[in-house]
XYZ file of N, CA and C in Angstrom:
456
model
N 107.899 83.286 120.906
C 108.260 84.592 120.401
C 109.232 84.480 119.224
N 110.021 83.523 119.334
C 111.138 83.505 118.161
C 110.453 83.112 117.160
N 109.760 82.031 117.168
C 108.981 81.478 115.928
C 108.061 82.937 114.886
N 108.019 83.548 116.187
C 107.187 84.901 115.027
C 108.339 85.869 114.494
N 109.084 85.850 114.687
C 110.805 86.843 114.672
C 111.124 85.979 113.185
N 111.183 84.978 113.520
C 111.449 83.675 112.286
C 110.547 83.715 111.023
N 109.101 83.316 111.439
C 107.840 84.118 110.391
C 108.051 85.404 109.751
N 108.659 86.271 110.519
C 108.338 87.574 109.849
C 109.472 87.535 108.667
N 111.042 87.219 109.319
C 111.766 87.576 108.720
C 111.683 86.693 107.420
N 111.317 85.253 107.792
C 110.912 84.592 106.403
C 109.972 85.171 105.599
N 109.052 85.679 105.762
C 108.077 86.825 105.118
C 108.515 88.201 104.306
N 109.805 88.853 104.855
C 110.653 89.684 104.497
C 111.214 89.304 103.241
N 112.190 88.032 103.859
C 112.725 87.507 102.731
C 112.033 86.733 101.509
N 110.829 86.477 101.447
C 109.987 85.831 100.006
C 109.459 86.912 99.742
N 109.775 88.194 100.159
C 108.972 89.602 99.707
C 110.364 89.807 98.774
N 111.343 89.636 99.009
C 112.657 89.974 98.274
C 112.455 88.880 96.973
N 112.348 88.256 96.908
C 112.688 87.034 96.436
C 111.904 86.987 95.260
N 110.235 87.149 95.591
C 109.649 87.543 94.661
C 110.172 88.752 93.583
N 110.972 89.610 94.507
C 111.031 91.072 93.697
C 112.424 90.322 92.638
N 113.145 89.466 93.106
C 114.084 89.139 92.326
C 113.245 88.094 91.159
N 112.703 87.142 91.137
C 112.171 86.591 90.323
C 111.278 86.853 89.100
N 110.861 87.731 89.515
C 109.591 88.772 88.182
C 110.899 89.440 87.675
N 111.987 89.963 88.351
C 113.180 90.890 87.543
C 113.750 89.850 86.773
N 114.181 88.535 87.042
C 115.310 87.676 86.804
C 114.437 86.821 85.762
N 112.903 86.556 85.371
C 112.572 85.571 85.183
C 112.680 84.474 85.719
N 112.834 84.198 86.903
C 112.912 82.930 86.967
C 112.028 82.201 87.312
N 110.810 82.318 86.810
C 110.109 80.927 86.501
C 110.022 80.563 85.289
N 110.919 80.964 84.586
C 111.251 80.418 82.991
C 112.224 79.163 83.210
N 111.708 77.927 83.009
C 112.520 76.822 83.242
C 113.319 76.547 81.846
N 113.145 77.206 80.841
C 113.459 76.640 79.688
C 114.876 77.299 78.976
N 115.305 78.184 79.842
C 116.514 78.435 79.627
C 117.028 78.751 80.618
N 118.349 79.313 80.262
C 119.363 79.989 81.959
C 120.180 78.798 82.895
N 120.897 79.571 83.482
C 121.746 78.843 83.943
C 121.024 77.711 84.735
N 119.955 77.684 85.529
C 119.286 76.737 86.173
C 118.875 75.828 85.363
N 119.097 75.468 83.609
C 118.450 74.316 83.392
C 119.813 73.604 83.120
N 120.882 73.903 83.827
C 121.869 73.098 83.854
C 121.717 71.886 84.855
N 120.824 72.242 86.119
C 120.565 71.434 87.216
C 119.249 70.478 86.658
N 118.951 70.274 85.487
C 117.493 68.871 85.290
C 118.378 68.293 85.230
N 117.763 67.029 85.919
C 118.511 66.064 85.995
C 118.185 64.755 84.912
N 117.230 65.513 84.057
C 117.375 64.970 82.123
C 118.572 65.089 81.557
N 119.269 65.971 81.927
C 120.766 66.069 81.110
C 121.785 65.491 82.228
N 121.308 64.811 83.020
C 122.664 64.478 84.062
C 122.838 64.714 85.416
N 122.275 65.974 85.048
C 122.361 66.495 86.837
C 121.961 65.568 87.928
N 122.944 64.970 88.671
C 122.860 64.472 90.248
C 122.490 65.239 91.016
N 121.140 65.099 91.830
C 120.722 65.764 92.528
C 120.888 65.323 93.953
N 121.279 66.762 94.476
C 121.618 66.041 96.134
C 120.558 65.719 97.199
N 120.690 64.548 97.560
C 119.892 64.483 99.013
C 119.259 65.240 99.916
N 120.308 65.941 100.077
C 120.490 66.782 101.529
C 119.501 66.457 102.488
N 120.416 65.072 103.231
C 119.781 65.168 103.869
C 119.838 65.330 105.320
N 121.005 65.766 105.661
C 121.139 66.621 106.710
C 119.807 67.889 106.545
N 119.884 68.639 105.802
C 119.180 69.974 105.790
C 117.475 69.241 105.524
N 117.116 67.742 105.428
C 115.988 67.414 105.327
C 115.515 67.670 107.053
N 116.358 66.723 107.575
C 116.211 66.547 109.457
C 116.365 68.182 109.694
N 117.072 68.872 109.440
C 116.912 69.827 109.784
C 115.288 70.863 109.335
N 114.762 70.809 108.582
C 113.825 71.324 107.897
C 112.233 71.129 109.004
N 112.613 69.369 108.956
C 111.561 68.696 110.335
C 111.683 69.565 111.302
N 112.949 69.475 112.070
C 112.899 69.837 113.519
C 112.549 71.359 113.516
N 113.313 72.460 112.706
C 112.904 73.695 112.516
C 111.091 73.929 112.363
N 110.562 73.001 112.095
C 109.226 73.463 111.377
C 108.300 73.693 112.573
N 109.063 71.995 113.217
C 107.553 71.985 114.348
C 108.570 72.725 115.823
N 109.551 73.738 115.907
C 109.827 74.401 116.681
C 110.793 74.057 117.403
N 111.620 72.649 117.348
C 112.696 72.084 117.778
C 113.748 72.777 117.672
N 114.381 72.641 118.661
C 115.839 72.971 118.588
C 116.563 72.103 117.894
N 117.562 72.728 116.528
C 118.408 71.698 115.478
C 119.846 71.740 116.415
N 119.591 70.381 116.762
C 121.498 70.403 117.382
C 122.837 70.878 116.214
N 123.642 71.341 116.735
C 124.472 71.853 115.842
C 125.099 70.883 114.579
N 125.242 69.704 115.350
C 125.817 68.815 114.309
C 124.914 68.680 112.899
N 123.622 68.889 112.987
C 122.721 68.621 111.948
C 123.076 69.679 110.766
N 122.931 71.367 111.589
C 123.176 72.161 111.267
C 124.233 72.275 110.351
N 124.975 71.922 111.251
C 126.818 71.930 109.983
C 126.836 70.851 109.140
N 126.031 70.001 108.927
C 125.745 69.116 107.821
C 125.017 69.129 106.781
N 123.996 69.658 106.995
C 123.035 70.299 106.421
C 123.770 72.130 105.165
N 124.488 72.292 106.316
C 125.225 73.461 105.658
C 126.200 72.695 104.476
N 127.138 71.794 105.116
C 128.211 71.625 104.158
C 127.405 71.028 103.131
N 126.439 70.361 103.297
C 125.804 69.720 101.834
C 125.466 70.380 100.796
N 124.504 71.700 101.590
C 124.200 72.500 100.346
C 125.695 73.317 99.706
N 126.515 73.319 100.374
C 127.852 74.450 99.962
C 128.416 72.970 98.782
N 128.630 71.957 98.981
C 129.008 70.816 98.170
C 128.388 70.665 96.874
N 127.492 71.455 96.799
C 126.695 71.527 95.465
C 127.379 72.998 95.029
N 128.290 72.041 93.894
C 129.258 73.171 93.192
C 128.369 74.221 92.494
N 127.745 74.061 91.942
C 126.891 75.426 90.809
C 125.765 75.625 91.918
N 125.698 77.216 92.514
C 125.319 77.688 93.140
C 123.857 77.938 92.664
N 123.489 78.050 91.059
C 122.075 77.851 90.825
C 121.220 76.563 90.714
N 122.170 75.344 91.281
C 121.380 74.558 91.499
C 120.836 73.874 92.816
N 121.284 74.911 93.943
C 121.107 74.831 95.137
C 119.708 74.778 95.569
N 118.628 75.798 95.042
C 117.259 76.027 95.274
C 116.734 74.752 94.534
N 117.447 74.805 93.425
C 116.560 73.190 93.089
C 116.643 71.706 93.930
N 117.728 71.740 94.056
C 117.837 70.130 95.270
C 117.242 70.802 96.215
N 116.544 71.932 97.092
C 116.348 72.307 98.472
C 114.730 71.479 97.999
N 114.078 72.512 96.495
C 113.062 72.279 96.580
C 112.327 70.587 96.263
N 113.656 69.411 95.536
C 113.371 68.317 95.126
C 113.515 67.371 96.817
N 114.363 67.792 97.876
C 114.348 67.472 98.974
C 112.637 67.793 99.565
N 112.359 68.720 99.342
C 111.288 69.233 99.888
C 109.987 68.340 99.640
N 109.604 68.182 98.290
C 109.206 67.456 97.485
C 109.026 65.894 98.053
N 110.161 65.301 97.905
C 110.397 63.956 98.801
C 110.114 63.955 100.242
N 110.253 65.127 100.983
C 109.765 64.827 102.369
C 108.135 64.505 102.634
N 107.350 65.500 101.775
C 106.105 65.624 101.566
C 105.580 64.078 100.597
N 106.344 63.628 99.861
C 105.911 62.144 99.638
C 106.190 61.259 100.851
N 107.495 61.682 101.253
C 107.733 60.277 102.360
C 106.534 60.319 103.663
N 106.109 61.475 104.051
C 104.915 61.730 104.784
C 103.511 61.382 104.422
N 103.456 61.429 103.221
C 102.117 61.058 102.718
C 101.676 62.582 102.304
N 101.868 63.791 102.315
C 101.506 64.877 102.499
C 100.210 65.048 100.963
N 99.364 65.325 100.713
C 98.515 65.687 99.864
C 98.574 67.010 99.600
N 96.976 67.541 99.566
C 96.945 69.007 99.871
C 96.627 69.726 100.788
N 96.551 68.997 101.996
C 96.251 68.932 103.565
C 97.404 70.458 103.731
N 96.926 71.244 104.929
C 97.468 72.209 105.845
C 98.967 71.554 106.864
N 98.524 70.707 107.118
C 99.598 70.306 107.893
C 100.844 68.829 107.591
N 101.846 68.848 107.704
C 102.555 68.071 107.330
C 102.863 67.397 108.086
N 103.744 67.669 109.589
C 103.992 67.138 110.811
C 102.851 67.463 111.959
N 102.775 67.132 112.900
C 101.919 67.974 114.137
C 102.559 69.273 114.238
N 101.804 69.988 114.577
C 102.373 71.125 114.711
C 103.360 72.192 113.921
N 102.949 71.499 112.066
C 103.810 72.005 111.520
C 103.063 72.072 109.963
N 102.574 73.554 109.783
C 102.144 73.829 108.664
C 102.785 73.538 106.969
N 102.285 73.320 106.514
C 103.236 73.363 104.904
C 103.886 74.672 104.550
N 102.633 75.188 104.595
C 103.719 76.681 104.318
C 104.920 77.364 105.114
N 104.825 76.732 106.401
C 105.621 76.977 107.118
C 107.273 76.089 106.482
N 107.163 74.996 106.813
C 108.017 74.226 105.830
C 108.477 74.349 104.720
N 107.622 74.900 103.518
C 108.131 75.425 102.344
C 109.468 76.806 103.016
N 108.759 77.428 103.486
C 109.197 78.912 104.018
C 110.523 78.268 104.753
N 110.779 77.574 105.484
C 111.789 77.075 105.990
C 113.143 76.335 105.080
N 112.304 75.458 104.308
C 113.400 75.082 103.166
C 113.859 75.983 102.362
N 113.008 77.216 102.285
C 113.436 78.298 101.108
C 114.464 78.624 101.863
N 114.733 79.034 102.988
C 114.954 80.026 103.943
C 116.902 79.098 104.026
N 116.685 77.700 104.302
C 118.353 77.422 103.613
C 119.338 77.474 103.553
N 119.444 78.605 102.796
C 120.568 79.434 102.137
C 121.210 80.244 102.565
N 120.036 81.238 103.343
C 120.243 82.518 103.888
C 120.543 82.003 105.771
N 120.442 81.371 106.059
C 120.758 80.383 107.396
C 122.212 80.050 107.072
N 122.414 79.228 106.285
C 124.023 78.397 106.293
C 124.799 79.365 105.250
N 123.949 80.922 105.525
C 125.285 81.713 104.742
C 125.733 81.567 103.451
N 124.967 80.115 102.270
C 125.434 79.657 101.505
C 125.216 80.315 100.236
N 125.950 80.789 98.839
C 125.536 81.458 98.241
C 124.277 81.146 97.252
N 123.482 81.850 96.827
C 122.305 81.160 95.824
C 122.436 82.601 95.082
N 122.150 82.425 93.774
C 122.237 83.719 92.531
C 120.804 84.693 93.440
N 121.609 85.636 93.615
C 120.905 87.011 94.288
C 121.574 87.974 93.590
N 120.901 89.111 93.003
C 120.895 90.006 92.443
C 121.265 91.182 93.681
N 120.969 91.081 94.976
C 121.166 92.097 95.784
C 122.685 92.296 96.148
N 123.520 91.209 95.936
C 124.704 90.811 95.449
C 125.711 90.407 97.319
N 124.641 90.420 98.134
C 125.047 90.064 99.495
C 125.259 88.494 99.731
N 125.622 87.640 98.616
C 125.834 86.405 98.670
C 124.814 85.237 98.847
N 124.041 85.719 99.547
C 122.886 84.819 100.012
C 121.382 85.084 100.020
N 120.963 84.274 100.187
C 119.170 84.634 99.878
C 118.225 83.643 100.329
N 116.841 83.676 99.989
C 115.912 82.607 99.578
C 115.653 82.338 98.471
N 115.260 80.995 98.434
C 114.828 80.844 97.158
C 113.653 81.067 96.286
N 113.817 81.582 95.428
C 112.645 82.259 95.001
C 111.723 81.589 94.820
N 111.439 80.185 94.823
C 110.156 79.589 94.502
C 109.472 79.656 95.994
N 109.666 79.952 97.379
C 108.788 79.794 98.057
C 108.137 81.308 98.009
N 108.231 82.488 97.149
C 107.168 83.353 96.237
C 105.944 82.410 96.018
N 105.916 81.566 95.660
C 104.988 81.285 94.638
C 104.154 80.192 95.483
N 102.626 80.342 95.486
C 101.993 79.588 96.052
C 101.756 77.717 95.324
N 102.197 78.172 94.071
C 101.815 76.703 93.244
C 102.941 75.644 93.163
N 104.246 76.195 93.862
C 105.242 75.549 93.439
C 105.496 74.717 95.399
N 105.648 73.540 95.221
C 105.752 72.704 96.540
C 104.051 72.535 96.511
């Protein structure tokens, strides 16, 4: 039952997300504060990989012990410029799906869809409370690329 409580509200929130992204542009990579985070000009990109283990266990329905949780949190909050938070979530994301072998296959883990996983890594932010540039101005959000079917 929670897993669909979880679905929906992740569904809610990439319904927002989208509405912020067509407003904000942001799939314009070529300017704005987010092309401070390529890591062509420098940018260190974080691991996170607390919030990786966490991403696993969330997907295929596990319970995340807390310790993961609060690690996973402080990592993404440790990433000082708050618009480059969605980008390490989604370059973590990225790397999990190589370290798996993932192609263009439906499933990533047993029991654990891609889209579901995308939807989970977006989702992040709005979990560990952490801020990401939201226009609704409530501090927190998803990230707007799990809108988009082409991106992950």
């Amino acid at each position: 039952m929670w897993m669909k409580t979880v679905f929906w509200g992740l569904l809610l929130f990439m319904l927002v997300a989208t509405t912020m992204a067509v407003e904000y542009g942001a799939r314009s990579h070529n300017s704005g504060p987010w092309s401070w985070c390529d890591p062509a000009t420098g940018y260190k990109v974080s691991a996170l990989t607390g919030c990786r283990a966490m991403v696993k266990l969330q997907c295929v329905g596990s319970q995340v012990p807390e310790a993961v949780l609060r690690d996973c949190c402080q990592q993404l909050a440790d990433i000082n410029n708050e618009w480059c938070r969605c980008g390490d979530l989604s370059s973590m994301l990225r790397s999990v799906y190589q370290e798996l072998g993932v192609r263009e296959g439906k499933e990533v883990l047993p029991g654990c869809r891609k889209e579901v996983m995308k939807l989970t890594a977006a989702s992040v932010p709005e979990v560990c409370k952490v801020p990401i540039p939201n226009p609704s101005g409530d501090g927190a959000g998803v990230c707007y690329w799990a809108a988009y079917p082409d991106v992950q």
